Short mmCIF file of C-alpha atoms and ligand atoms in Angstrom, two decimals:
data_model
loop_
_atom_site.label_atom_id
_atom_site.label_comp_id
_atom_site.label_asym_id
_atom_site.label_seq_id
_atom_site.Cartn_x
_atom_site.Cartn_y
_atom_site.Cartn_z
CA MET H 5 -0.01 0.10 -0.08
CA GLU H 6 2.71 2.54 1.03
CA ARG H 7 4.62 1.64 -2.04
CA SER H 8 1.99 2.02 -4.61
CA LEU H 9 1.21 5.45 -3.13
CA MET H 10 4.82 6.34 -3.63
CA THR H 11 4.79 5.26 -7.16
CA GLN H 12 1.24 6.25 -8.46
CA THR H 13 0.58 9.61 -9.67
CA THR H 14 -2.21 10.67 -7.07
CA ALA H 15 -4.72 13.59 -7.21
CA GLU H 16 -2.45 15.39 -4.85
CA SER H 17 0.85 14.91 -6.40
CA PRO H 18 2.34 17.94 -8.26
CA ALA H 19 2.96 15.82 -11.30
CA ARG H 20 -0.89 15.42 -11.75
CA ARG H 21 -1.15 19.06 -12.15
CA GLN H 22 0.97 19.26 -15.10
CA ARG H 23 -0.03 19.00 -18.85
CA ALA H 24 1.92 16.96 -21.22
CA GLN H 25 5.26 18.56 -21.74
CA LEU H 26 5.32 18.72 -25.26
CA LYS H 27 7.59 21.29 -26.73
CA ALA H 28 6.15 21.19 -30.39
CA ARG H 29 3.96 24.20 -31.18
CA THR H 30 1.52 21.90 -32.80
CA LEU H 31 1.59 18.24 -33.88
CA ARG H 32 -0.65 19.07 -36.92
CA THR H 33 0.72 17.45 -40.18
CA ASP H 34 -1.64 19.04 -42.63
CA ARG H 35 -1.16 22.44 -44.31
CA TRP H 36 -2.83 24.40 -41.56
CA TRP H 37 -0.98 27.47 -42.43
CA LEU H 38 -2.68 27.71 -45.77
CA ALA H 39 -6.15 29.12 -44.72
CA PRO H 40 -4.60 31.96 -42.67
CA VAL H 41 -2.09 32.96 -45.51
CA LEU H 42 -4.69 33.06 -48.12
CA THR H 43 -7.08 34.97 -45.70
CA PHE H 44 -4.54 37.35 -45.03
CA ALA H 45 -3.73 37.98 -48.61
CA ALA H 46 -7.34 38.26 -49.71
CA LEU H 47 -8.06 40.83 -46.85
CA ALA H 48 -5.16 42.96 -47.20
CA SER H 49 -5.62 43.20 -51.05
CA PHE H 50 -9.13 44.18 -50.46
CA LEU H 51 -8.01 46.82 -47.86
CA VAL H 52 -5.42 48.16 -50.29
CA TYR H 53 -8.17 48.39 -53.26
CA GLY H 54 -10.56 49.98 -50.79
CA PHE H 55 -8.12 52.72 -49.78
CA TRP H 56 -7.37 53.39 -53.42
CA ALA H 57 -10.91 53.64 -54.48
CA MET H 58 -11.88 56.04 -51.66
CA PHE H 59 -9.61 58.61 -53.14
CA ASP H 60 -10.25 57.72 -56.92
CA PRO H 61 -12.16 60.43 -58.66
CA SER H 62 -13.76 58.48 -61.37
CA TYR H 63 -16.92 57.23 -59.23
CA TYR H 64 -19.57 58.04 -61.77
CA ILE H 65 -20.53 57.50 -65.31
CA ALA H 66 -24.20 57.91 -66.02
CA PRO H 67 -26.02 55.92 -65.00
CA TYR H 68 -23.73 53.91 -62.89
CA VAL H 69 -22.27 55.07 -59.42
CA ALA H 70 -19.42 53.04 -57.99
CA PRO H 71 -20.65 51.37 -54.85
CA PHE H 72 -17.71 52.49 -52.70
CA SER H 73 -18.89 55.99 -53.28
CA ALA H 74 -22.39 55.41 -52.68
CA PRO H 75 -24.36 57.24 -51.31
CA CYS H 76 -22.97 60.31 -52.94
CA LEU H 77 -24.02 63.05 -50.54
CA LEU H 78 -21.82 66.04 -51.34
CA GLU H 79 -22.65 69.02 -53.75
CA VAL H 80 -19.66 67.93 -56.05
CA CYS H 81 -21.55 64.72 -56.85
CA PRO H 82 -23.15 65.05 -60.22
CA GLU H 83 -26.89 65.20 -60.15
CA GLY H 84 -27.26 61.69 -61.49
CA ALA H 85 -25.01 60.23 -58.87
CA ARG H 86 -27.02 61.78 -55.77
CA VAL H 87 -29.84 59.62 -54.12
CA PHE H 88 -33.16 61.36 -54.95
CA GLY H 89 -31.03 64.26 -56.13
CA PHE H 90 -30.03 65.23 -52.79
CA ALA H 91 -26.62 66.57 -51.45
CA PRO H 92 -27.21 66.85 -47.70
CA ILE H 93 -23.74 67.27 -46.69
CA GLY H 94 -23.36 70.51 -48.83
CA ASP H 95 -19.99 71.55 -49.81
CA TRP H 96 -17.81 71.74 -46.61
CA PHE H 97 -16.55 68.42 -46.95
CA PRO H 98 -13.21 68.64 -48.47
CA LEU H 99 -12.35 64.96 -49.33
CA PRO H 100 -13.95 62.74 -51.93
CA PRO H 101 -17.57 61.31 -51.29
CA GLY H 102 -16.22 57.84 -50.76
CA VAL H 103 -14.15 58.88 -47.62
CA LEU H 104 -17.43 60.22 -46.17
CA VAL H 105 -19.51 57.09 -46.32
CA LEU H 106 -16.94 54.23 -46.51
CA GLY H 107 -16.64 54.11 -42.74
CA LEU H 108 -20.10 52.53 -42.46
CA PRO H 109 -19.57 49.44 -44.60
CA GLY H 110 -15.91 49.16 -43.42
CA GLY H 111 -17.05 49.35 -39.76
CA PHE H 112 -19.67 46.93 -40.49
CA ARG H 113 -17.08 44.45 -41.92
CA LEU H 114 -14.58 45.27 -39.32
CA THR H 115 -16.84 44.36 -36.49
CA CYS H 116 -18.56 41.38 -38.07
CA TYR H 117 -18.24 38.12 -36.22
CA TYR H 118 -17.17 36.40 -39.23
CA TYR H 119 -14.42 39.06 -40.12
CA ARG H 120 -13.40 38.99 -36.60
CA LYS H 121 -12.67 35.42 -36.60
CA SER H 122 -10.75 35.55 -40.11
CA TYR H 123 -8.56 38.40 -39.08
CA TYR H 124 -8.04 37.29 -35.49
CA ARG H 125 -6.71 34.21 -37.03
CA SER H 126 -4.99 35.42 -40.14
CA PHE H 127 -3.55 38.93 -39.01
CA TRP H 128 -3.21 38.38 -35.04
CA LEU H 129 -2.48 34.71 -35.29
CA SER H 130 -4.84 34.27 -32.25
CA PRO H 131 -4.82 31.39 -32.81
CA PRO H 132 -3.45 30.92 -36.44
CA ALA H 133 -5.40 27.68 -36.64
CA CYS H 134 -6.83 25.18 -34.22
CA SER H 135 -4.56 23.63 -32.12
CA VAL H 136 -1.61 25.61 -33.30
CA ALA H 137 -0.17 27.76 -30.39
CA GLU H 138 -0.54 31.42 -30.69
CA PRO H 139 2.54 33.50 -30.40
CA HIS H 140 1.35 35.74 -27.65
CA GLY H 141 2.26 35.70 -23.91
CA LYS H 142 -0.95 37.35 -22.69
CA TYR H 143 -4.39 36.93 -23.92
CA THR H 144 -7.62 38.99 -22.88
CA GLY H 145 -9.70 38.46 -25.88
CA GLU H 146 -12.84 41.01 -26.04
CA THR H 147 -12.97 41.70 -22.53
CA ARG H 148 -11.41 45.20 -22.50
CA LEU H 149 -10.63 48.08 -24.64
CA PRO H 150 -10.16 48.33 -27.50
CA LEU H 151 -11.65 44.88 -28.51
CA ILE H 152 -14.63 45.25 -26.10
CA LEU H 153 -15.83 47.94 -28.81
CA GLN H 154 -16.74 45.02 -31.07
CA ASN H 155 -19.84 45.14 -29.21
CA VAL H 156 -21.24 48.19 -31.30
CA HIS H 157 -21.46 45.85 -34.39
CA ARG H 158 -25.42 46.08 -34.12
CA TYR H 159 -25.16 49.80 -34.85
CA PHE H 160 -23.20 49.20 -37.77
CA PHE H 161 -25.75 46.72 -38.83
CA TYR H 162 -28.45 49.42 -38.66
CA GLY H 163 -26.33 51.74 -40.76
CA SER H 164 -25.64 48.92 -43.39
CA VAL H 165 -29.27 48.24 -43.78
CA LEU H 166 -29.30 51.88 -45.30
CA ILE H 167 -26.31 51.18 -47.42
CA SER H 168 -28.10 48.16 -48.82
CA ALA H 169 -30.93 50.33 -49.51
CA VAL H 170 -28.85 52.84 -51.38
CA LEU H 171 -27.04 50.21 -53.43
CA THR H 172 -30.59 48.89 -54.36
CA TYR H 173 -31.75 52.26 -55.31
CA GLU H 174 -28.41 52.76 -57.27
CA ALA H 175 -29.18 49.35 -58.98
CA ILE H 176 -32.61 50.47 -59.94
CA VAL H 177 -31.87 53.68 -61.31
CA ALA H 178 -29.21 52.11 -63.53
CA PHE H 179 -32.14 50.84 -65.61
CA ARG H 180 -32.27 54.47 -66.91
CA ASN H 181 -30.09 55.60 -69.76
CA THR H 182 -27.66 58.50 -69.78
CA ASP H 183 -30.58 60.89 -70.47
CA GLY H 184 -32.39 59.65 -67.36
CA GLU H 185 -35.15 57.61 -69.33
CA TRP H 186 -36.06 54.27 -67.98
CA GLY H 187 -35.63 51.06 -70.22
CA HIS H 188 -32.02 50.75 -70.31
CA MET H 189 -29.83 47.85 -69.34
CA GLY H 190 -26.08 47.40 -69.78
CA VAL H 191 -23.36 45.17 -68.25
CA GLY H 192 -23.10 47.55 -65.62
CA THR H 193 -26.74 47.35 -64.68
CA VAL H 194 -26.59 43.68 -64.27
CA ILE H 195 -23.43 44.06 -62.16
CA LEU H 196 -24.97 46.46 -59.95
CA ALA H 197 -27.99 44.54 -59.47
CA VAL H 198 -26.25 41.37 -58.61
CA ASN H 199 -24.15 43.39 -56.21
CA ALA H 200 -27.21 44.96 -54.44
CA VAL H 201 -28.75 41.42 -54.01
CA LEU H 202 -25.54 39.95 -52.55
CA ILE H 203 -24.67 42.91 -50.18
CA SER H 204 -28.20 42.76 -49.00
CA ALA H 205 -28.12 39.10 -48.37
CA TYR H 206 -24.70 39.43 -46.37
CA THR H 207 -26.37 42.25 -44.30
CA LEU H 208 -29.51 40.15 -43.49
CA SER H 209 -27.28 37.26 -42.68
CA CYS H 210 -25.66 39.22 -40.01
CA HIS H 211 -25.57 37.70 -36.39
CA SER H 212 -26.83 40.85 -34.84
CA CYS H 213 -29.82 40.94 -37.42
CA ARG H 214 -30.58 37.32 -36.43
CA HIS H 215 -30.48 38.35 -32.53
CA ILE H 216 -32.69 41.58 -33.29
CA VAL H 217 -35.28 39.80 -35.52
CA ALA H 218 -35.99 37.36 -32.74
CA GLY H 219 -32.95 35.78 -31.31
CA ARG H 220 -33.25 37.69 -28.16
CA LEU H 221 -36.56 36.02 -27.36
CA ASN H 222 -37.09 33.11 -25.27
CA HIS H 223 -40.68 32.44 -26.32
CA PHE H 224 -40.88 32.03 -29.93
CA SER H 225 -44.44 30.79 -29.67
CA ARG H 226 -45.73 34.11 -28.70
CA HIS H 227 -44.25 35.92 -31.61
CA PRO H 228 -44.96 33.75 -34.58
CA LEU H 229 -44.22 36.36 -37.28
CA ARG H 230 -40.88 37.08 -35.78
CA TYR H 231 -40.17 33.39 -35.36
CA ARG H 232 -40.80 33.26 -39.08
CA PHE H 233 -38.24 35.79 -39.85
CA TRP H 234 -35.68 34.21 -37.37
CA GLY H 235 -36.12 30.96 -39.50
CA LEU H 236 -35.33 32.89 -42.69
CA VAL H 237 -32.43 34.96 -41.24
CA SER H 238 -31.08 31.73 -39.58
CA LYS H 239 -31.08 30.09 -43.07
CA LEU H 240 -28.79 32.96 -44.52
CA ASN H 241 -26.78 33.20 -41.27
CA ALA H 242 -25.57 29.71 -41.64
CA ARG H 243 -24.03 30.97 -45.03
CA HIS H 244 -22.68 34.03 -43.63
CA MET H 245 -18.92 33.42 -44.12
CA LEU H 246 -19.93 32.51 -47.89
CA LEU H 247 -21.90 35.49 -48.25
CA ALA H 248 -19.19 37.60 -46.70
CA TRP H 249 -16.54 36.64 -49.32
CA VAL H 250 -18.92 36.65 -52.25
CA SER H 251 -20.28 40.05 -51.49
CA MET H 252 -16.78 41.25 -50.76
CA TYR H 253 -15.76 40.48 -54.39
CA THR H 254 -18.94 41.46 -56.03
CA VAL H 255 -18.62 44.90 -54.31
CA LEU H 256 -15.07 45.10 -55.46
CA PHE H 257 -15.61 44.03 -58.93
CA ALA H 258 -18.69 46.40 -59.36
CA ASP H 259 -16.88 49.20 -58.01
CA LEU H 260 -13.81 48.43 -60.26
CA TYR H 261 -16.09 48.02 -63.23
CA VAL H 262 -17.91 51.36 -62.95
CA ARG H 263 -14.45 53.07 -62.58
CA LEU H 264 -13.01 51.45 -65.65
CA VAL H 265 -15.95 52.51 -67.61
CA ALA H 266 -15.78 56.05 -66.13
CA LYS H 267 -11.97 56.32 -67.10
CA GLY H 268 -12.89 55.18 -70.57
CA ILE H 269 -10.69 51.90 -70.20
CA VAL H 270 -13.81 49.61 -70.55
CA THR H 271 -16.76 50.25 -72.73
CA ASP H 272 -20.13 49.41 -71.16
CA ILE H 273 -22.10 46.98 -73.52
CA THR H 274 -25.74 47.86 -73.76
CA PHE H 275 -28.16 45.26 -74.04
CA PHE H 276 -31.10 47.62 -74.75
CA MET F 8 -5.98 -6.11 -46.27
CA SER F 9 -3.61 -5.39 -43.24
CA TYR F 10 -0.57 -3.40 -43.12
CA LYS F 11 1.98 -2.18 -40.64
CA ALA F 12 1.43 1.39 -39.54
CA LYS F 13 3.78 3.65 -37.68
CA PHE F 14 2.62 5.10 -34.37
CA ARG F 15 4.21 7.60 -32.06
CA ILE F 16 2.47 7.67 -28.76
CA TRP F 17 2.87 9.87 -25.75
CA ARG F 18 3.99 7.85 -22.77
CA GLY F 19 4.66 9.18 -19.18
CA GLU F 20 3.02 9.79 -15.83
CA GLY F 21 1.99 13.36 -14.84
CA GLY F 22 3.52 16.01 -17.29
CA GLU F 23 6.89 14.06 -17.82
CA GLY F 24 7.00 11.94 -20.60
CA ARG F 25 8.19 11.26 -24.33
CA LEU F 26 6.91 10.16 -27.68
CA GLU F 27 7.48 6.54 -28.25
CA ASP F 28 7.55 4.76 -31.60
CA PHE F 29 5.47 1.69 -32.26
CA THR F 30 4.96 -0.41 -35.39
CA VAL F 31 1.63 -2.18 -35.40
CA GLU F 32 -0.73 -4.14 -37.47
CA VAL F 33 -3.91 -2.37 -38.74
CA ASN F 34 -6.70 -4.21 -40.50
CA GLU F 35 -9.59 -3.08 -42.59
CA GLY F 36 -12.28 -1.02 -41.10
CA GLU F 37 -10.33 -0.23 -37.77
CA VAL F 38 -10.24 2.95 -35.98
CA VAL F 39 -7.18 4.54 -33.82
CA LEU F 40 -8.59 3.13 -30.51
CA ASP F 41 -8.51 -0.14 -32.24
CA ILE F 42 -4.88 0.05 -32.74
CA ILE F 43 -4.24 1.39 -29.21
CA HIS F 44 -5.91 -1.66 -27.93
CA ARG F 45 -3.79 -3.87 -30.13
CA LEU F 46 -0.76 -2.19 -28.70
CA GLN F 47 -1.98 -2.83 -25.18
CA ALA F 48 -2.68 -6.59 -26.20
CA THR F 49 0.77 -6.90 -27.75
CA GLN F 50 3.59 -4.57 -26.98
CA ALA F 51 2.65 -2.00 -24.31
CA PRO F 52 0.31 -3.85 -21.59
CA ASP F 53 0.54 -0.73 -19.45
CA LEU F 54 -0.44 1.78 -21.92
CA ALA F 55 -3.12 3.87 -20.48
CA VAL F 56 -6.23 5.09 -22.40
CA ARG F 57 -9.71 6.04 -21.37
CA TRP F 58 -12.72 4.68 -23.39
CA ASN F 59 -16.00 3.24 -22.92
CA CYS F 60 -18.65 3.02 -25.58
CA LYS F 61 -16.60 2.68 -28.77
CA ALA F 62 -19.54 4.36 -30.48
CA GLY F 63 -18.79 7.94 -30.34
CA LYS F 64 -21.25 8.56 -27.49
CA CYS F 65 -19.70 8.47 -24.10
CA GLY F 66 -16.83 11.20 -24.72
CA SER F 67 -14.30 9.22 -22.98
CA CYS F 68 -11.79 8.58 -25.66
CA SER F 69 -10.71 12.14 -26.37
CA MET F 70 -7.20 12.48 -27.60
CA GLU F 71 -5.18 14.27 -29.97
CA ILE F 72 -4.32 12.53 -33.31
CA ASN F 73 -1.56 14.25 -35.38
CA GLY F 74 -2.10 17.27 -33.43
CA LYS F 75 -5.94 17.36 -33.86
CA PRO F 76 -8.38 16.76 -31.28
CA LYS F 77 -10.41 13.71 -32.10
CA LEU F 78 -12.42 10.94 -30.56
CA GLY F 79 -10.10 7.70 -30.92
CA CYS F 80 -13.12 5.54 -31.65
CA MET F 81 -14.47 7.53 -34.33
CA THR F 82 -11.13 8.24 -36.21
CA ARG F 83 -10.91 5.73 -39.03
CA MET F 84 -7.53 4.26 -39.95
CA SER F 85 -8.44 4.65 -43.64
CA THR F 86 -8.13 8.49 -43.29
CA PHE F 87 -4.36 8.11 -43.03
CA GLY F 88 -2.02 7.09 -45.63
CA GLU F 89 -0.38 3.69 -45.02
CA ASP F 90 3.14 5.00 -44.60
CA GLU F 91 2.07 8.17 -42.55
CA VAL F 92 3.46 8.28 -38.98
CA ILE F 93 0.47 8.78 -36.83
CA THR F 94 1.09 10.75 -33.56
CA VAL F 95 -1.20 10.15 -30.63
CA THR F 96 -0.97 12.50 -27.57
CA PRO F 97 -3.17 13.20 -24.68
CA MET F 98 -5.40 16.45 -24.52
CA ARG F 99 -2.96 19.30 -24.19
CA THR F 100 -4.96 21.57 -22.07
CA PHE F 101 -5.58 19.13 -19.12
CA PRO F 102 -3.14 17.58 -16.74
CA VAL F 103 -2.03 14.30 -17.69
CA ILE F 104 -2.45 11.32 -15.42
CA LYS F 105 -0.87 8.65 -17.30
CA ASP F 106 -0.14 8.33 -21.22
CA LEU F 107 -3.34 9.15 -23.04
CA VAL F 108 -5.45 9.91 -19.83
CA THR F 109 -5.95 13.37 -18.81
CA ASP F 110 -7.47 14.58 -15.59
CA VAL F 111 -10.64 16.59 -16.88
CA SER F 112 -11.85 17.70 -13.49
CA PHE F 113 -11.34 21.38 -14.68
CA ASN F 114 -14.52 20.71 -16.61
CA TYR F 115 -16.43 19.33 -13.43
CA GLN F 116 -15.50 22.35 -11.52
CA LYS F 117 -16.64 24.62 -14.10
CA ALA F 118 -19.92 22.79 -14.32
CA ARG F 119 -20.43 23.13 -10.81
CA GLU F 120 -20.04 26.96 -11.01
CA ILE F 121 -23.09 27.51 -13.05
CA PRO F 122 -26.26 27.59 -11.17
CA SER F 123 -28.62 24.98 -12.40
CA PHE F 124 -32.04 25.67 -14.04
CA THR F 125 -34.01 28.24 -12.02
CA PRO F 126 -37.79 28.32 -12.63
CA PRO F 127 -39.93 31.19 -11.47
CA SER F 128 -41.17 30.56 -7.87
CA ASP F 129 -44.78 30.61 -8.92
CA VAL F 130 -44.65 27.97 -11.33
CA ARG F 131 -44.76 24.43 -9.86
CA PRO F 132 -43.52 21.27 -11.46
CA GLY F 133 -45.95 19.97 -13.91
CA GLU F 134 -47.25 23.42 -14.87
CA TYR F 135 -44.68 24.21 -17.22
CA ARG F 136 -46.08 24.72 -20.84
CA MET F 137 -43.73 25.13 -23.72
CA LYS F 138 -44.06 24.82 -27.31
CA GLN F 139 -41.61 22.52 -29.33
CA ILE F 140 -40.31 25.81 -31.11
CA ASP F 141 -39.37 27.41 -27.89
CA VAL F 142 -37.10 24.45 -26.88
CA GLU F 143 -36.02 23.53 -30.15
CA ARG F 144 -33.17 25.89 -30.38
CA SER F 145 -31.42 24.50 -27.32
CA GLN F 146 -31.96 20.88 -28.02
CA GLU F 147 -29.01 21.16 -30.39
CA PHE F 148 -26.88 21.82 -27.30
CA ARG F 149 -28.02 18.80 -25.60
CA LYS F 150 -26.50 16.45 -27.93
CA CYS F 151 -23.25 17.22 -26.19
CA ILE F 152 -21.29 14.01 -25.07
CA GLU F 153 -19.04 15.96 -22.74
CA CYS F 154 -15.77 14.91 -24.43
CA PHE F 155 -14.41 18.24 -23.57
CA MET F 156 -12.59 18.55 -26.83
CA CYS F 157 -14.08 22.09 -27.31
CA ASN F 158 -12.58 23.16 -24.03
CA ASN F 159 -9.29 21.49 -25.01
CA VAL F 160 -8.90 23.19 -28.25
CA CYS F 161 -9.94 26.71 -27.06
CA HIS F 162 -6.96 28.70 -27.22
CA VAL F 163 -8.03 30.94 -24.41
CA ILE F 164 -6.95 28.11 -22.10
CA ARG F 165 -4.95 25.86 -24.07
CA ASP F 166 -2.37 28.67 -24.80
CA HIS F 167 -2.95 30.58 -21.59
CA ASP F 168 -3.25 28.28 -18.51
CA GLU F 169 -3.63 31.40 -16.34
CA ASN F 170 -7.01 32.22 -17.86
CA LYS F 171 -8.53 28.85 -16.48
CA GLN F 172 -9.70 30.63 -13.44
CA ALA F 173 -11.77 33.35 -15.38
CA PHE F 174 -13.06 31.28 -18.28
CA ALA F 175 -15.63 28.51 -18.32
CA GLY F 176 -14.70 27.34 -21.94
CA PRO F 177 -17.21 26.68 -24.96
CA ARG F 178 -18.85 23.75 -23.10
CA PHE F 179 -20.05 25.49 -20.15
CA LEU F 180 -20.67 29.05 -22.01
CA MET F 181 -22.82 26.97 -24.23
CA GLN F 182 -24.71 25.69 -21.25
CA ILE F 183 -25.22 29.13 -19.89
CA ALA F 184 -26.61 30.18 -23.50
CA GLU F 185 -28.96 27.10 -23.15
CA LEU F 186 -30.27 28.04 -19.76
CA ASP F 187 -30.62 31.69 -20.89
CA MET F 188 -32.65 30.76 -24.03
CA HIS F 189 -34.79 28.50 -21.78
CA PRO F 190 -38.57 29.92 -21.54
CA TYR F 191 -38.71 29.25 -17.82
CA ASP F 192 -35.42 30.07 -16.48
CA VAL F 193 -35.19 33.25 -14.50
CA ALA F 194 -31.66 33.38 -13.06
CA ASP F 195 -29.36 36.12 -14.22
CA ARG F 196 -27.26 34.31 -17.00
CA GLN F 197 -26.23 37.45 -18.94
CA ASP F 198 -24.23 39.52 -16.49
CA SER F 199 -22.55 36.28 -14.93
CA ALA F 200 -21.64 35.02 -18.29
CA GLN F 201 -19.41 38.14 -18.82
CA ASP F 202 -18.31 38.76 -15.31
CA GLU F 203 -17.91 35.14 -13.87
CA HIS F 204 -17.71 32.79 -16.97
CA GLY F 205 -15.53 34.81 -19.01
CA LEU F 206 -17.67 35.01 -22.33
CA GLY F 207 -15.62 38.05 -23.34
CA TYR F 208 -12.49 36.07 -23.58
CA CYS F 209 -13.94 34.16 -26.52
CA ASN F 210 -12.90 35.79 -29.94
CA ILE F 211 -15.35 33.64 -31.90
CA THR F 212 -12.47 31.92 -33.82
CA LYS F 213 -14.52 28.68 -33.92
CA CYS F 214 -12.06 26.04 -33.10
CA CYS F 215 -14.75 24.67 -30.66
CA THR F 216 -17.27 24.36 -33.53
CA GLU F 217 -14.50 22.65 -35.75
CA VAL F 218 -13.73 19.84 -33.23
CA CYS F 219 -17.13 19.05 -31.85
CA PRO F 220 -17.71 15.52 -32.73
CA GLU F 221 -21.50 16.07 -32.38
CA HIS F 222 -21.26 18.87 -34.88
CA ILE F 223 -22.84 21.33 -32.57
CA LYS F 224 -22.50 24.98 -34.01
CA ILE F 225 -21.25 26.12 -30.61
CA THR F 226 -20.05 29.49 -31.73
CA ASP F 227 -22.91 30.45 -34.32
CA ASN F 228 -25.76 29.08 -32.04
CA ALA F 229 -24.75 29.45 -28.57
CA LEU F 230 -21.67 31.95 -28.17
CA ILE F 231 -22.48 34.63 -30.54
CA PRO F 232 -26.20 34.71 -29.54
CA MET F 233 -25.07 35.03 -25.91
CA LYS F 234 -22.64 37.47 -26.88
CA GLU F 235 -25.64 39.61 -28.35
CA ARG F 236 -27.67 39.03 -25.21
CA VAL F 237 -24.82 40.49 -23.16
CA VAL F 238 -24.69 43.51 -25.61
CA ASP F 239 -28.44 43.98 -24.92
CA ARG F 240 -27.90 43.93 -21.05
CA ARG F 241 -24.67 45.98 -20.94
CA TYR F 242 -23.58 47.86 -24.06
CA ASP F 243 -26.59 48.80 -26.10
CA PRO F 244 -28.04 52.32 -24.93
CA LEU F 245 -31.14 51.77 -27.18
CA VAL F 246 -32.20 48.50 -25.72
CA TRP F 247 -31.56 49.70 -22.20
CA LEU F 248 -33.86 52.75 -22.73
CA GLY F 249 -36.40 50.84 -24.46
CA ASN F 250 -36.57 48.41 -21.39
CA LYS F 251 -36.84 51.41 -19.09
CA ILE F 252 -39.67 53.01 -20.88
CA PHE F 253 -41.61 49.87 -21.97
CA LYS F 254 -40.60 47.51 -19.07
CA ARG F 255 -40.31 45.27 -21.87
CA SER F 256 -37.87 42.40 -20.66
CA ALA F 257 -40.78 40.89 -18.86
CA ALA F 258 -42.51 40.05 -22.15
CA LYS F 259 -39.77 38.00 -23.80
S1 LIG P 329 -14.87 30.29 -30.55
FE1 LIG P 329 -14.59 31.19 -28.54
S2 LIG P 329 -14.86 29.51 -27.20
FE2 LIG P 329 -14.77 28.49 -29.36
S3 LIG P 329 -12.69 27.81 -29.31
FE3 LIG P 329 -12.70 29.84 -30.26
S4 LIG P 329 -12.26 31.16 -28.59
FE4 LIG P 329 -12.83 29.44 -27.64
S1 LIG P 330 -19.77 20.50 -27.06
FE1 LIG P 330 -19.06 19.10 -28.56
S2 LIG P 330 -16.88 19.25 -28.51
FE2 LIG P 330 -17.64 20.24 -26.52
S3 LIG P 330 -18.00 18.71 -24.93
FE3 LIG P 330 -19.73 18.75 -26.10
S4 LIG P 330 -19.60 17.12 -27.66
FE4 LIG P 330 -17.57 17.51 -27.00
S1 LIG P 331 -22.09 41.09 -40.54
FE1 LIG P 331 -21.16 39.45 -39.95
S2 LIG P 331 -21.91 39.25 -38.08
FE2 LIG P 331 -22.99 41.08 -38.57
S1 LIG P 332 -15.04 5.48 -26.68
FE1 LIG P 332 -16.92 6.44 -26.17
S2 LIG P 332 -16.73 8.16 -27.47
FE2 LIG P 332 -15.06 7.04 -28.01
#
């Protein structure tokens, strides 16, 4: 009895409080680094493009407005680029119109639960991949400043609902020709319409949206209509990551397309 | 159709130990746990491994296979190449008792720290009336087999042992979410999730979801909804104002 107590690891023995003293950072043998590398490259290139587009002046060629500069709220915006012809900000804002509004969709994506996952993993390596040790000595997550501010996400969601509405409006007015008459459709019209649909789908699939629609309720049965919507949003929400990527590329592509047409590098094909 | 596979298995008592090499027969249809049992039967009779059901339902045989948390009884040998070296180690986040067996009492401790289901005092047992759609959402969480691989993989404690005090881990944050969503639970779950159980530590990087053998969408369906509920309670001035004006919280 005495002997077995000596040789066994008992609950009290200090050895029992130790994890396996494995030195390797990870024992994974697959290419775990590939996903973070690709994500990093994709997100970084999107940031670079967005930064360029923000200051690029060729954001309008009738009847198309580049999505990164929508809504165009300044007096410098050509009549056709404004939403219902309004320029509520006037002329005091010295920078291009994109700079004024890009914070909203930018902040929406920055605080999005999916993008948080993707950049915490690929930019901050926290963790780079599952069961791969992160390189940081200390970790407090989203418990304190600045990351606790991620909790404002739902306000960006409210703002992004407006942005989706604006992009939908811009897609609808892209069915007018250069003289403002209805009944036009070009490649640009299709691109803007597809983009508006995907941006709206991404926005509706947001986790905050799911929560606001009915996720915060405990008695679904007392709110049948909200429960129905919750079911729909949940279906979209399950594809949130996919919608995040697809809409990111459609908006980039749509924006680039309009700018290239505006610069005269690409000619918009008109169907009718 | 049998072949000889190369295994490297962690051997040792307590944290001390080393990876030991074995060459062992593998037959068609076998899983990693079968091979470990064959090693026990042939070359290493004192090799310690915890298991019970061999059907992926008891959550005993959690281990790390080629660095990934897996159930030994559900990991088919056919997923590896015949000349691949297969490394098997105990779960990293918990102290080792012997070889592949870890001491998972951290999890039992955390489970005890969460107050159990608390119904309103004026509703007696037998008087609960719940529609299926009111409980459906949390039924997903009840599939949990308590293998604790989610808590094991979570970098909050895996990479930072010092956070163990403050952080309940995905398994138990999910339990808090389940209780908070329960139509008849009246205990405070939101403030305590944030203050006492460390929900804020989670950075929604989804490793818990990736390893869950029951495919529970822990992050999407429990942790993020719970974070949103905490925002309602603490960080959203509009919701706070609405609750003050309409005394709404009672009508959930
Ligand atoms: S999603 Fe949160 S709880 Fe799950 S593993 Fe990641 S940090 Fe841990
Ligand atoms: S939630 Fe999944 S991974 Fe976590 S203990 Fe339960 S079954 Fe295991
Ligand atoms: S937009 Fe991704 S969670 Fe809200
Ligand atoms: S032995 Fe029960 S889950 Fe593997």
